[in-house]
mmCIF file of C-alpha atoms and ligand atoms in Angstrom:
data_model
loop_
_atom_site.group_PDB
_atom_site.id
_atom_site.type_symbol
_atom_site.label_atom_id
_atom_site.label_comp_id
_atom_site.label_asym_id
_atom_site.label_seq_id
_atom_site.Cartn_x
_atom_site.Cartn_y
_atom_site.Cartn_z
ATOM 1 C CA UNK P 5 0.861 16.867 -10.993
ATOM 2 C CA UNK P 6 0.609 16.385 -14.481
ATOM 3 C CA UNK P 7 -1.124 13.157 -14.603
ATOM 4 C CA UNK P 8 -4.391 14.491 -13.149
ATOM 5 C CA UNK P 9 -5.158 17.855 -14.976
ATOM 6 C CA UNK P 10 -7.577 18.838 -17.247
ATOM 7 C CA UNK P 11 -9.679 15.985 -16.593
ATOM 8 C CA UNK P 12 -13.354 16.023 -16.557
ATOM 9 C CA UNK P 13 -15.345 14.028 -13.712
ATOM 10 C CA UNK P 14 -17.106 10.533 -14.934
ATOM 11 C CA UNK P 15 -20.426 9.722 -14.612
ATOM 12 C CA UNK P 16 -20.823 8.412 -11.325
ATOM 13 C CA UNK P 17 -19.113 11.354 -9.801
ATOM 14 C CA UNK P 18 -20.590 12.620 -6.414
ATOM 15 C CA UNK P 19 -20.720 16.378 -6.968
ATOM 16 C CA UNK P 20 -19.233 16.618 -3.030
ATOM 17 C CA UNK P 21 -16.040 14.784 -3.857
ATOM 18 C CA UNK P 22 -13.140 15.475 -6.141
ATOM 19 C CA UNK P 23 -12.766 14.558 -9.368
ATOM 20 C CA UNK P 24 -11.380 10.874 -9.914
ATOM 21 C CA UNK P 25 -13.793 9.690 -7.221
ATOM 22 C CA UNK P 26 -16.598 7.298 -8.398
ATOM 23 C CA UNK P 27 -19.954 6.553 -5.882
ATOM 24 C CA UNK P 28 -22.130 4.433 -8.274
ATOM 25 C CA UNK P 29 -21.814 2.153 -11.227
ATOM 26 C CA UNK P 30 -20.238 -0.678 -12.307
ATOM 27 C CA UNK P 31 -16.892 0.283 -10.984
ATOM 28 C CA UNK P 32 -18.492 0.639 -7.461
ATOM 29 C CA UNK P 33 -19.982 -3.062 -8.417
ATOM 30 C CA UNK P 34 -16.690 -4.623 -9.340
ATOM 31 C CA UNK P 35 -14.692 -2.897 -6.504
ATOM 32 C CA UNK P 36 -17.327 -4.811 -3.787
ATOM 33 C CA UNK P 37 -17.084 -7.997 -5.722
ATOM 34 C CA UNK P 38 -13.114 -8.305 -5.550
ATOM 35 C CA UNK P 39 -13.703 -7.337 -1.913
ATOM 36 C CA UNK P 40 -16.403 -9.460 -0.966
ATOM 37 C CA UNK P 41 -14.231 -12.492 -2.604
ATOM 38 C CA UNK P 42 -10.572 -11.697 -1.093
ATOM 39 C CA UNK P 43 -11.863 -10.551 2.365
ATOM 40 C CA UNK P 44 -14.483 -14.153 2.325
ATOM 41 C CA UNK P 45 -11.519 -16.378 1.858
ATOM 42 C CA UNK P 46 -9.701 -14.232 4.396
ATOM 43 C CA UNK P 47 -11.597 -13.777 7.066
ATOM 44 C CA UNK P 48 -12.969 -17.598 6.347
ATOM 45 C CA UNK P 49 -9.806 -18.813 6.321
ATOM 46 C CA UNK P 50 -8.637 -17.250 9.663
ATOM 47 C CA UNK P 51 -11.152 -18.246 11.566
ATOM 48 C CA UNK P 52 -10.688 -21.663 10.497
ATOM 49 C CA UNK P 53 -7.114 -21.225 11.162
ATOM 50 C CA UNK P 54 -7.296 -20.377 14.559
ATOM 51 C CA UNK P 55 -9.823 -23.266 15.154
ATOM 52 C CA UNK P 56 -7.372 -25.592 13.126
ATOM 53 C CA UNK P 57 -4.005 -24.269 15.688
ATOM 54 C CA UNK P 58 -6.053 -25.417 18.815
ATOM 55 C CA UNK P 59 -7.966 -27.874 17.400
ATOM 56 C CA UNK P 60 -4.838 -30.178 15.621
ATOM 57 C CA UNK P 61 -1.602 -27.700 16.560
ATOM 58 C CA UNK P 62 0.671 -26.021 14.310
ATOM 59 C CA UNK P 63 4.745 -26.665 14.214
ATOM 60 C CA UNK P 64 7.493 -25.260 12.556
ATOM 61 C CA UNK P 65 6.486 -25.702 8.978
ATOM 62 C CA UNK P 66 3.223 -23.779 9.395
ATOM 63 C CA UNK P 67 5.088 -20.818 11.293
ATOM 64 C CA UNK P 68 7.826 -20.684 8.958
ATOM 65 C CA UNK P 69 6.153 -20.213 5.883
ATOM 66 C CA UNK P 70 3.908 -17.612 7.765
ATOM 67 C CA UNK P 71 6.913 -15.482 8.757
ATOM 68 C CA UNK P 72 9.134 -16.329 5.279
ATOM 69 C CA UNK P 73 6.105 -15.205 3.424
ATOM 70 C CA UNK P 74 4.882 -12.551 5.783
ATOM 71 C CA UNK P 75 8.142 -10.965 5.050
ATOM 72 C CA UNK P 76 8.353 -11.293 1.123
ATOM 73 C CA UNK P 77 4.863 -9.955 0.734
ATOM 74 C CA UNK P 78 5.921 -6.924 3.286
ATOM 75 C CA UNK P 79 8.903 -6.135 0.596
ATOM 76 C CA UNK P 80 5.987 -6.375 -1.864
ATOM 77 C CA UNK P 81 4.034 -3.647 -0.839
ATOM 78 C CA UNK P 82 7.432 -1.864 -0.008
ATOM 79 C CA UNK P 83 8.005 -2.296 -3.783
ATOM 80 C CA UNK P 84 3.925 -1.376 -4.354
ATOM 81 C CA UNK P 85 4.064 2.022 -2.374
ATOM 82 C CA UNK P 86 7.525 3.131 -3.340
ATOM 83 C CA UNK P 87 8.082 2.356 -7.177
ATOM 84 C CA UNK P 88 4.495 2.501 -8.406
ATOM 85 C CA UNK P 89 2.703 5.086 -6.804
ATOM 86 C CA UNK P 90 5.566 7.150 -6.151
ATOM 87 C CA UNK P 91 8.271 5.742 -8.386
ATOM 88 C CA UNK P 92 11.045 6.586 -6.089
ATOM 89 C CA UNK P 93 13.670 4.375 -8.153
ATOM 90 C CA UNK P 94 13.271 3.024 -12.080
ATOM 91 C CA UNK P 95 14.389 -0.640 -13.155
ATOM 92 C CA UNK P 96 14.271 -2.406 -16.259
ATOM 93 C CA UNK P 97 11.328 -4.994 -17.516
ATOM 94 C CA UNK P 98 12.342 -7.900 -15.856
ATOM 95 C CA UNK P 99 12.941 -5.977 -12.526
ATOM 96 C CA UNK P 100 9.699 -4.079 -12.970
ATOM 97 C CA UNK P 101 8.092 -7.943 -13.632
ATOM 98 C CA UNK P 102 9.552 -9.380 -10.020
ATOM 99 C CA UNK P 103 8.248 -6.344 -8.450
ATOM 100 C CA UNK P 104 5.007 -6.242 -9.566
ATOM 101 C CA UNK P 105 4.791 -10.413 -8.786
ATOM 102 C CA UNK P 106 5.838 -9.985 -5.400
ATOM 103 C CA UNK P 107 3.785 -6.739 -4.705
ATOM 104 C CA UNK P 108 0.459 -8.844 -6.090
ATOM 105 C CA UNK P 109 1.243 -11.478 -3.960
ATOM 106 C CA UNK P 110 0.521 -9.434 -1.113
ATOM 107 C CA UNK P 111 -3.558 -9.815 -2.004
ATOM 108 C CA UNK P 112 -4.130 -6.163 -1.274
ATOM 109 C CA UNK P 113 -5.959 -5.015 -4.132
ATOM 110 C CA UNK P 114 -4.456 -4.982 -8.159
ATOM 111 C CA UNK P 115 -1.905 -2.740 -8.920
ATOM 112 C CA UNK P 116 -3.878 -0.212 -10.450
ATOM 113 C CA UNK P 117 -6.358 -0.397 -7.624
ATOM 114 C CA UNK P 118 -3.736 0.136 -5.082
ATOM 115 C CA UNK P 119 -1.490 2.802 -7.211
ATOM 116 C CA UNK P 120 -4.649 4.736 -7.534
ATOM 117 C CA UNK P 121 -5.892 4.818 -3.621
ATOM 118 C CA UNK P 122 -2.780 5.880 -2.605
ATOM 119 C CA UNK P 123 -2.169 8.509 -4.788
ATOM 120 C CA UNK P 124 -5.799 9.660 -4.315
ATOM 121 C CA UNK P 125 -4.838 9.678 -0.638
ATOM 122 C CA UNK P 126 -1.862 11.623 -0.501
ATOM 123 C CA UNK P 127 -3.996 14.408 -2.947
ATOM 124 C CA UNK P 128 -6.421 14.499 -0.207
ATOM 125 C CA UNK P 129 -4.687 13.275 2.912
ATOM 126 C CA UNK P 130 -6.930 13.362 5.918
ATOM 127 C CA UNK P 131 -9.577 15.490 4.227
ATOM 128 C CA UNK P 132 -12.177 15.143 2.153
ATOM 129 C CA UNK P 133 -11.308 12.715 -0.695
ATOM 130 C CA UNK P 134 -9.108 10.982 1.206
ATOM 131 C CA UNK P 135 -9.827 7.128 0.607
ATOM 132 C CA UNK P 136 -9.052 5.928 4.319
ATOM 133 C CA UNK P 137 -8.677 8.496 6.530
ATOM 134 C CA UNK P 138 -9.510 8.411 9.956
ATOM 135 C CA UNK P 139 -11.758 12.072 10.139
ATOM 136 C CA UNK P 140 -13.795 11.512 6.941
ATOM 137 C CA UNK P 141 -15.841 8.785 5.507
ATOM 138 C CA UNK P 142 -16.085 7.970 2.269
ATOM 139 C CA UNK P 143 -18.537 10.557 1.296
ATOM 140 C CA UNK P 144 -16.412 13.497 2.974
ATOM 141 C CA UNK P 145 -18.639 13.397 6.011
ATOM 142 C CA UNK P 146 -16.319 14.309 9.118
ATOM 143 C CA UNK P 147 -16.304 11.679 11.926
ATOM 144 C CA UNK P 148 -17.182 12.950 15.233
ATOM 145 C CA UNK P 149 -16.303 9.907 16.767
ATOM 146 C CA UNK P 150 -12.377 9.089 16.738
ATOM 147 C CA UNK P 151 -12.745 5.411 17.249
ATOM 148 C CA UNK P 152 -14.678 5.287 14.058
ATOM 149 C CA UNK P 153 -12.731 6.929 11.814
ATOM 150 C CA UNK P 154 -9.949 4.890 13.602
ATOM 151 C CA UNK P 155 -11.973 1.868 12.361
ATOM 152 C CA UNK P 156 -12.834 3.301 9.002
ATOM 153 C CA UNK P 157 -9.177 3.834 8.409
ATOM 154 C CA UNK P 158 -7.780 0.677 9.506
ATOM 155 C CA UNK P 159 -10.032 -1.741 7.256
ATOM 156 C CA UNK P 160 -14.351 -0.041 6.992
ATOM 157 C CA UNK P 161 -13.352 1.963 4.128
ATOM 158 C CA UNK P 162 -12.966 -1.295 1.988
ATOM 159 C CA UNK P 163 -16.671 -1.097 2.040
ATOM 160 C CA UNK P 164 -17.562 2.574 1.303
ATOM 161 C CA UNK P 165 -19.804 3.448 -1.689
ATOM 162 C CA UNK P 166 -17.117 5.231 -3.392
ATOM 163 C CA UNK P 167 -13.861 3.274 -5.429
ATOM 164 C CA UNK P 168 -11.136 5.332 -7.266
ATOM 165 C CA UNK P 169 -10.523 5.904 -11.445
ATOM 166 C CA UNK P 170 -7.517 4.245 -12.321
ATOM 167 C CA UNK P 171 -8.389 5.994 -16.013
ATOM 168 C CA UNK P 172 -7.681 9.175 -13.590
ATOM 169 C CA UNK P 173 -5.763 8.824 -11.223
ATOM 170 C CA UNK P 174 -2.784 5.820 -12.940
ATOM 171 C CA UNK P 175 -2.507 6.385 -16.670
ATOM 172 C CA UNK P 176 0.897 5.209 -16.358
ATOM 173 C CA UNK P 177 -0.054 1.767 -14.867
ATOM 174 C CA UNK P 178 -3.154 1.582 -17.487
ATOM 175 C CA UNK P 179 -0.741 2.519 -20.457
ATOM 176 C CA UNK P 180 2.209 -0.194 -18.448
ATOM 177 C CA UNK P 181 1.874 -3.783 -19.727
ATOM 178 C CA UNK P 182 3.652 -5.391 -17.179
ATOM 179 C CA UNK P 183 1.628 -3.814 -14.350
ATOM 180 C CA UNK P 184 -1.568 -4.371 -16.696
ATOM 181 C CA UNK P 185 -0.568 -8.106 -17.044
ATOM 182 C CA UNK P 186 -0.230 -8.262 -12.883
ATOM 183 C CA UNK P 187 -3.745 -6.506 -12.711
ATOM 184 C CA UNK P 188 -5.428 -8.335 -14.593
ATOM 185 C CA UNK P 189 -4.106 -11.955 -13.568
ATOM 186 C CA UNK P 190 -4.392 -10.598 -10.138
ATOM 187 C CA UNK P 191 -6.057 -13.545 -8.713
ATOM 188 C CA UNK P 192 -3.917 -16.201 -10.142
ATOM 189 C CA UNK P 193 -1.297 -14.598 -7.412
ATOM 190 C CA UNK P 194 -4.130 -14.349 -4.839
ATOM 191 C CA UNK P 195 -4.233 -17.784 -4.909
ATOM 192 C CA UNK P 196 -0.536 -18.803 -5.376
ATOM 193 C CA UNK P 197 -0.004 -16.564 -2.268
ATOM 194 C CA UNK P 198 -2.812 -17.453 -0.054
ATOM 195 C CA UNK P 199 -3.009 -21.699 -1.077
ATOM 196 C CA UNK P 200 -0.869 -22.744 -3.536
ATOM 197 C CA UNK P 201 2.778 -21.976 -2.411
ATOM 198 C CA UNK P 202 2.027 -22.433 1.187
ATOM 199 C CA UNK P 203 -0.180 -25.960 0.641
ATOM 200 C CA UNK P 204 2.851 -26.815 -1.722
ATOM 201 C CA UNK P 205 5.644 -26.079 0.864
ATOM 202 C CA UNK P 206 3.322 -27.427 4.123
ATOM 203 C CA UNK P 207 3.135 -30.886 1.996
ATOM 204 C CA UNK P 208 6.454 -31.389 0.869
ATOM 205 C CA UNK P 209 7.891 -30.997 4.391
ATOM 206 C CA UNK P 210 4.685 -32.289 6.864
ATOM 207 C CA UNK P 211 2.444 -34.207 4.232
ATOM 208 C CA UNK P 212 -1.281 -33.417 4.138
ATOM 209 C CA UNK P 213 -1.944 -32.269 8.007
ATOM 210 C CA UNK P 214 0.559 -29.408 7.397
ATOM 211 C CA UNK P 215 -0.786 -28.807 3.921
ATOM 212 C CA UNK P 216 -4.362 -28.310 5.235
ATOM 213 C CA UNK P 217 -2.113 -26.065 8.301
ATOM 214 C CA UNK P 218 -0.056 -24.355 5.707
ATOM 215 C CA UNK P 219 -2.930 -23.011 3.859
ATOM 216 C CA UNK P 220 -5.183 -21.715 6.651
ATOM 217 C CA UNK P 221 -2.460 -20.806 8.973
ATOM 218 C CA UNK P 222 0.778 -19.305 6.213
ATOM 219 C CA UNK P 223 -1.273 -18.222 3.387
ATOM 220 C CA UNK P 224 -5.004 -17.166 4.231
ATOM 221 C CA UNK P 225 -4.498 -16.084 7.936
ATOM 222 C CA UNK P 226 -1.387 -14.492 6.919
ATOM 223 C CA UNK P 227 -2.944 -12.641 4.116
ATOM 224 C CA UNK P 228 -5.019 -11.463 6.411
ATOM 225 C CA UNK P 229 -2.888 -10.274 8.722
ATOM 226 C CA UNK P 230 -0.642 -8.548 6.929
ATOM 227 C CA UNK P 231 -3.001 -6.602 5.050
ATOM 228 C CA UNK P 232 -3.986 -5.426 8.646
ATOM 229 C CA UNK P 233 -0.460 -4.327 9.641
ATOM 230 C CA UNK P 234 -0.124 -2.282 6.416
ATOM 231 C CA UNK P 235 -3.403 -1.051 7.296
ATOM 232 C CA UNK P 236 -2.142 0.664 10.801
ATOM 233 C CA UNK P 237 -0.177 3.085 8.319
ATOM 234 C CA UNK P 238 -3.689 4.027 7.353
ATOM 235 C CA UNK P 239 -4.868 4.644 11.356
ATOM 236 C CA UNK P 240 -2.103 4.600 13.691
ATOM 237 C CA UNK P 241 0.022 6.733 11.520
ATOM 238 C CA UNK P 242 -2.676 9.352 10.779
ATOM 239 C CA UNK P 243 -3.793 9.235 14.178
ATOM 240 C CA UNK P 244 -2.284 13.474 14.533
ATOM 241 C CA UNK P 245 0.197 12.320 17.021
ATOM 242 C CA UNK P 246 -1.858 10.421 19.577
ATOM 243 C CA UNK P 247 0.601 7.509 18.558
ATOM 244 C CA UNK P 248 3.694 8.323 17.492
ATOM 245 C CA UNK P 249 5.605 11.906 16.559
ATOM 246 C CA UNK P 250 5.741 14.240 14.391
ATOM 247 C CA UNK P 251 9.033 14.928 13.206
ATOM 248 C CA UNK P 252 7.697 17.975 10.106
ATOM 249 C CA UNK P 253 4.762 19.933 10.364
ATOM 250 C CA UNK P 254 2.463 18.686 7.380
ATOM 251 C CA UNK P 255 -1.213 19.592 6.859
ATOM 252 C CA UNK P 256 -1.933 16.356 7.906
ATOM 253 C CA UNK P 257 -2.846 13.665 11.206
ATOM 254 C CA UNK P 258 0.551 12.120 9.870
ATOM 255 C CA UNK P 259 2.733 10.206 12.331
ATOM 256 C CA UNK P 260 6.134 8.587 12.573
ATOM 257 C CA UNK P 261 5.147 5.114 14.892
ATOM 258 C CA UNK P 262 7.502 2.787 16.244
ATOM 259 C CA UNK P 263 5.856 -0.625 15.770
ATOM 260 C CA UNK P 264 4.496 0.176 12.555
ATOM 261 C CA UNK P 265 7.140 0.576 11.072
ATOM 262 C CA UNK P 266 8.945 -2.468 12.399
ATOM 263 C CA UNK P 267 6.056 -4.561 11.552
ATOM 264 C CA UNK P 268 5.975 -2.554 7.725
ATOM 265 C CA UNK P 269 9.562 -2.301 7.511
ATOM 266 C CA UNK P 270 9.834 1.135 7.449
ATOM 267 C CA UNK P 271 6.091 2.350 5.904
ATOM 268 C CA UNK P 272 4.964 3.422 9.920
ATOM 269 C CA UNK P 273 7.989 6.594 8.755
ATOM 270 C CA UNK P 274 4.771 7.705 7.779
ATOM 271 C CA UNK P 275 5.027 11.601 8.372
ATOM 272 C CA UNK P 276 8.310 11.871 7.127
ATOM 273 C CA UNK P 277 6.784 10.114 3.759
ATOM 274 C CA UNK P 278 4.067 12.774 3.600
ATOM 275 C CA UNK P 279 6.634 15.425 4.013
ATOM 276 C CA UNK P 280 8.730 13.655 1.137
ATOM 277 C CA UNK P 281 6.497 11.320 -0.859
ATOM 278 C CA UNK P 282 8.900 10.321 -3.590
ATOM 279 C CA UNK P 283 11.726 9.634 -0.998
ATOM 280 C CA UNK P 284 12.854 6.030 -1.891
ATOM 281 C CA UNK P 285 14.659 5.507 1.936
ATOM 282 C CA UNK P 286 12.234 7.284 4.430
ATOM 283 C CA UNK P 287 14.558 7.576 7.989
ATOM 284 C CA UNK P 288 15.506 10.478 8.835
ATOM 285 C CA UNK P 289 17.273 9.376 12.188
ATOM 286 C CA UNK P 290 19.225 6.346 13.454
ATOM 287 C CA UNK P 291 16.067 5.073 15.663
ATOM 288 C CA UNK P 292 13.872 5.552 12.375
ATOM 289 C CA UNK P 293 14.808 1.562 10.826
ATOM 290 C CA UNK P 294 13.332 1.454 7.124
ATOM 291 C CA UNK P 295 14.449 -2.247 5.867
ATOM 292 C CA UNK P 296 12.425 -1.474 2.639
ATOM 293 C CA UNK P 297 14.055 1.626 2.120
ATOM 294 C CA UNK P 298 17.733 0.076 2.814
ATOM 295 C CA UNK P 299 16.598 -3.049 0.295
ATOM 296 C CA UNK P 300 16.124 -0.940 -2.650
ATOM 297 C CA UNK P 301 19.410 1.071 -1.958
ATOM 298 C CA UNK P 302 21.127 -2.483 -1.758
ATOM 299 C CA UNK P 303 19.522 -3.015 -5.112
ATOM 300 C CA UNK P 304 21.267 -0.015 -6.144
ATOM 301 C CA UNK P 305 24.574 -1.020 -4.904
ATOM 302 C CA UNK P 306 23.677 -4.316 -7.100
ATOM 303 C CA UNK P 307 23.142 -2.608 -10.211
ATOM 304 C CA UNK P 308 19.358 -3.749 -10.358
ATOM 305 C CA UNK P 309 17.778 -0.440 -10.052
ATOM 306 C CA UNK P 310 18.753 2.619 -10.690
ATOM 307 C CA UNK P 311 17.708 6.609 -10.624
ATOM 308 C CA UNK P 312 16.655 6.434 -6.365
ATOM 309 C CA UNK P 313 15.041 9.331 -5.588
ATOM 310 C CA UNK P 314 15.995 10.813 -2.339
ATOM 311 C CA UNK P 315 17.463 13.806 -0.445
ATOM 312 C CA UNK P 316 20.729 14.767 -3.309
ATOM 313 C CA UNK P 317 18.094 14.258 -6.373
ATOM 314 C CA UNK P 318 15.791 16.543 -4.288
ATOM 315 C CA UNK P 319 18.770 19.747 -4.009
ATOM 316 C CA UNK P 320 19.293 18.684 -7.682
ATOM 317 C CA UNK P 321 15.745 19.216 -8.693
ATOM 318 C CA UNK P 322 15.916 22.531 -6.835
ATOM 319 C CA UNK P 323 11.945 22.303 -6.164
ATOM 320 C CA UNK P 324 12.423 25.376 -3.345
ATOM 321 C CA UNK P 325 9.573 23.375 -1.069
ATOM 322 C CA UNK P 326 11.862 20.058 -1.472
ATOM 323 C CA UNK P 327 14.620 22.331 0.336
ATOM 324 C CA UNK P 328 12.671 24.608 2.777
ATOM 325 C CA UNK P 329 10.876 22.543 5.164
ATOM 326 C CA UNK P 330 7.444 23.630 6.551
ATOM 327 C CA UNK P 331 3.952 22.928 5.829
ATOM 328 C CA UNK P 332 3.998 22.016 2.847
ATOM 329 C CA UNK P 333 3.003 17.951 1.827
ATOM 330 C CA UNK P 334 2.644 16.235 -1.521
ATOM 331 C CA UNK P 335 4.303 18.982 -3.527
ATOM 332 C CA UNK P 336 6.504 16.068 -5.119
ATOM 333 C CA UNK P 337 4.075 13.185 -4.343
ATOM 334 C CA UNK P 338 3.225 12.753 -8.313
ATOM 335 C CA UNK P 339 6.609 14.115 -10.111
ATOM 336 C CA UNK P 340 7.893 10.994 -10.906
ATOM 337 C CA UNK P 341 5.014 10.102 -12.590
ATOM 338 C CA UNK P 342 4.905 12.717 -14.252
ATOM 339 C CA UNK P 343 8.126 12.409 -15.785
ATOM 340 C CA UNK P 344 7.327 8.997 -17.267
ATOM 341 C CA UNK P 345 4.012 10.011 -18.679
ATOM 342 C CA UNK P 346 6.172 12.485 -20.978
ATOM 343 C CA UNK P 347 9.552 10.572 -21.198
ATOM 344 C CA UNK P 348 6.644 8.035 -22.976
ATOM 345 C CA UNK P 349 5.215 11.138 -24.857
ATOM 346 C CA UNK P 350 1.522 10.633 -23.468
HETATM 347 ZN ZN1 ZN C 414 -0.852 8.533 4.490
HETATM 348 ZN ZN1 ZN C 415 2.670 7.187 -0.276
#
């Protein structure tokens, strides 16, 4: 865990959290404004989508750009959660580039913003710190209520008072220029995701009625949905086994759940992922289907990426929790990164 040591808190630190959490300033400012924006056109959109389906119908063009791109931006966060928070696999730059398109495209957050959540989540998973978990809010008060922490996890915690330092938590995205480009263009693929591809697909097949269609119904409705089924990793699988299993014994509410992880292809594997964070293919059992997991082994077999992290580079590193088992979680969540920050001498 490298990347986080021997740093000292900000100013805007709450004394009650860890380090690398930030309650006031103009970080807190910028991280409502982004929200405030993306979550306006969403949840705008939507609703006007759902008036616009019974108001003037939708057909086939409007449903299948919903699912094609429902799916693509799925792989995206795949790509998001697996190569740049956890860097379970490495590629070259033009790989890295088509990643980090297709993960923006998703209009979850920038990559930095998303890199360091996660990782800030799996340092403090389900306790204090954690960014979305369903027992604490964002000031490390416990919930006593699970419905709200339920709530919190699965989209309130967008709008604590507290954001994440990508200066402390992702110095490799901040020192990557690709992922720095992608960050900072971020809403340029918003909008490509959410209007432009979907208006320009609706009109070239249905003219302007499935334009208008295409960009309520397949870009900002879908946006918006598909943010909230990668959001049930953050409630349904932390929910301690009310939904789901258990398969290892983390110190965690993690949970393996079924229609998560259809609907995430593969990210509902969720307790096995806390148990083995860097993991690039995350079943551990025929009835456990990871489609993002079996993608980036097929871009193995394909020569496009290369170095995939998983159970033979685990006995290799000969970490002894990476062969024991037990309660141990995130021991290897960070080692990848690690590795890059001095392969790059940093
Ligand atoms: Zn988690
Ligand atoms: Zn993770």
């Amino acid at each position: 865990m490298t990347v986080i040591e021997g740093v000292v808190p900000e100013a805007g630190a709450d004394p009650k959290m860890p380090p690398g959490v930030v309650v006031e300033g103009p970080l807190v400012d910028a991280k409502f404004l982004d929200s405030y924006i993306a979550f306006g056109f969403m949840i705008g959109g939507s609703i006007a989508a759902l008036v616009w389906a019974f108001w003037q119908g939708i057909g086939w063009v409007e449903v299948s750009v919903f699912v094609g791109m429902f799916l693509l931006t799925t792989v995206g966060i795949g790509f998001m959660h697996r190569y740049f928070v956890h860097r379970s696999f490495r590629c070259g730059p033009v790989m890295r580039t088509i990643l980090a398109a297709i993960a923006t495209l998703a209009v979850q957050g920038s990559i930095l913003k998303w890199v360091s959540n996660h990782r800030r989540h799996h340092l403090h998973s389900d306790k204090p710190g954690d960014v979305h978990s369903p027992y604490y809010d964002g000031v490390g008060n416990r919930y006593a209520s699970f419905l709200k922490g339920m709530s919190h996890a699965q989209g309130g915690w967008v709008w604590d008072q507290a954001t994440t330092d990508g200066a402390y938590y992702a110095r490799d995205i901040l020192a990557d220029p690709i992922a720095m480009f992608f960050t900072r263009t971020r809403w340029y693929w918003y909008a490509l995701s959410a209007v432009i591809i979907p208006g320009a697909i609706g009109y070239a097949f249905g003219g302007v009625h499935s334009m208008i269609g295409c960009v309520l119904f397949s870009g900002l409705f879908r946006s918006y949905i598909m943010t909230m089924a990668t959001s049930l990793v953050n409630s349904v699988c932390h929910s301690d086994g009310r939904y789901g299993y258990r398969r290892f014994e983390t110190n965690d509410g993690t949970t393996n759940e079924f229609v998560t992880t259809i609907l995430t292809f593969g990210e509902g594997l969720h307790n096995n992922h806390h148990r083995f964070p860097r993991d690039a293919y995350l079943s551990h059992a025929w009835y456990e289907i990871d489609i993002n997991g079996l993608i980036i082994l097929g871009l193995g077999k394909l020569g496009l990426v290369h170095d995939i992290f998983g159970v033979g580079a685990r006995r290799r590193s000969a970490a002894p929790d990476a062969q024991q088992g037990g309660a141990v979680a995130s021991q290897n969540a960070f080692d990848g990164v690690a590795e890059d920050l001095r392969s790059a001498g940093r």
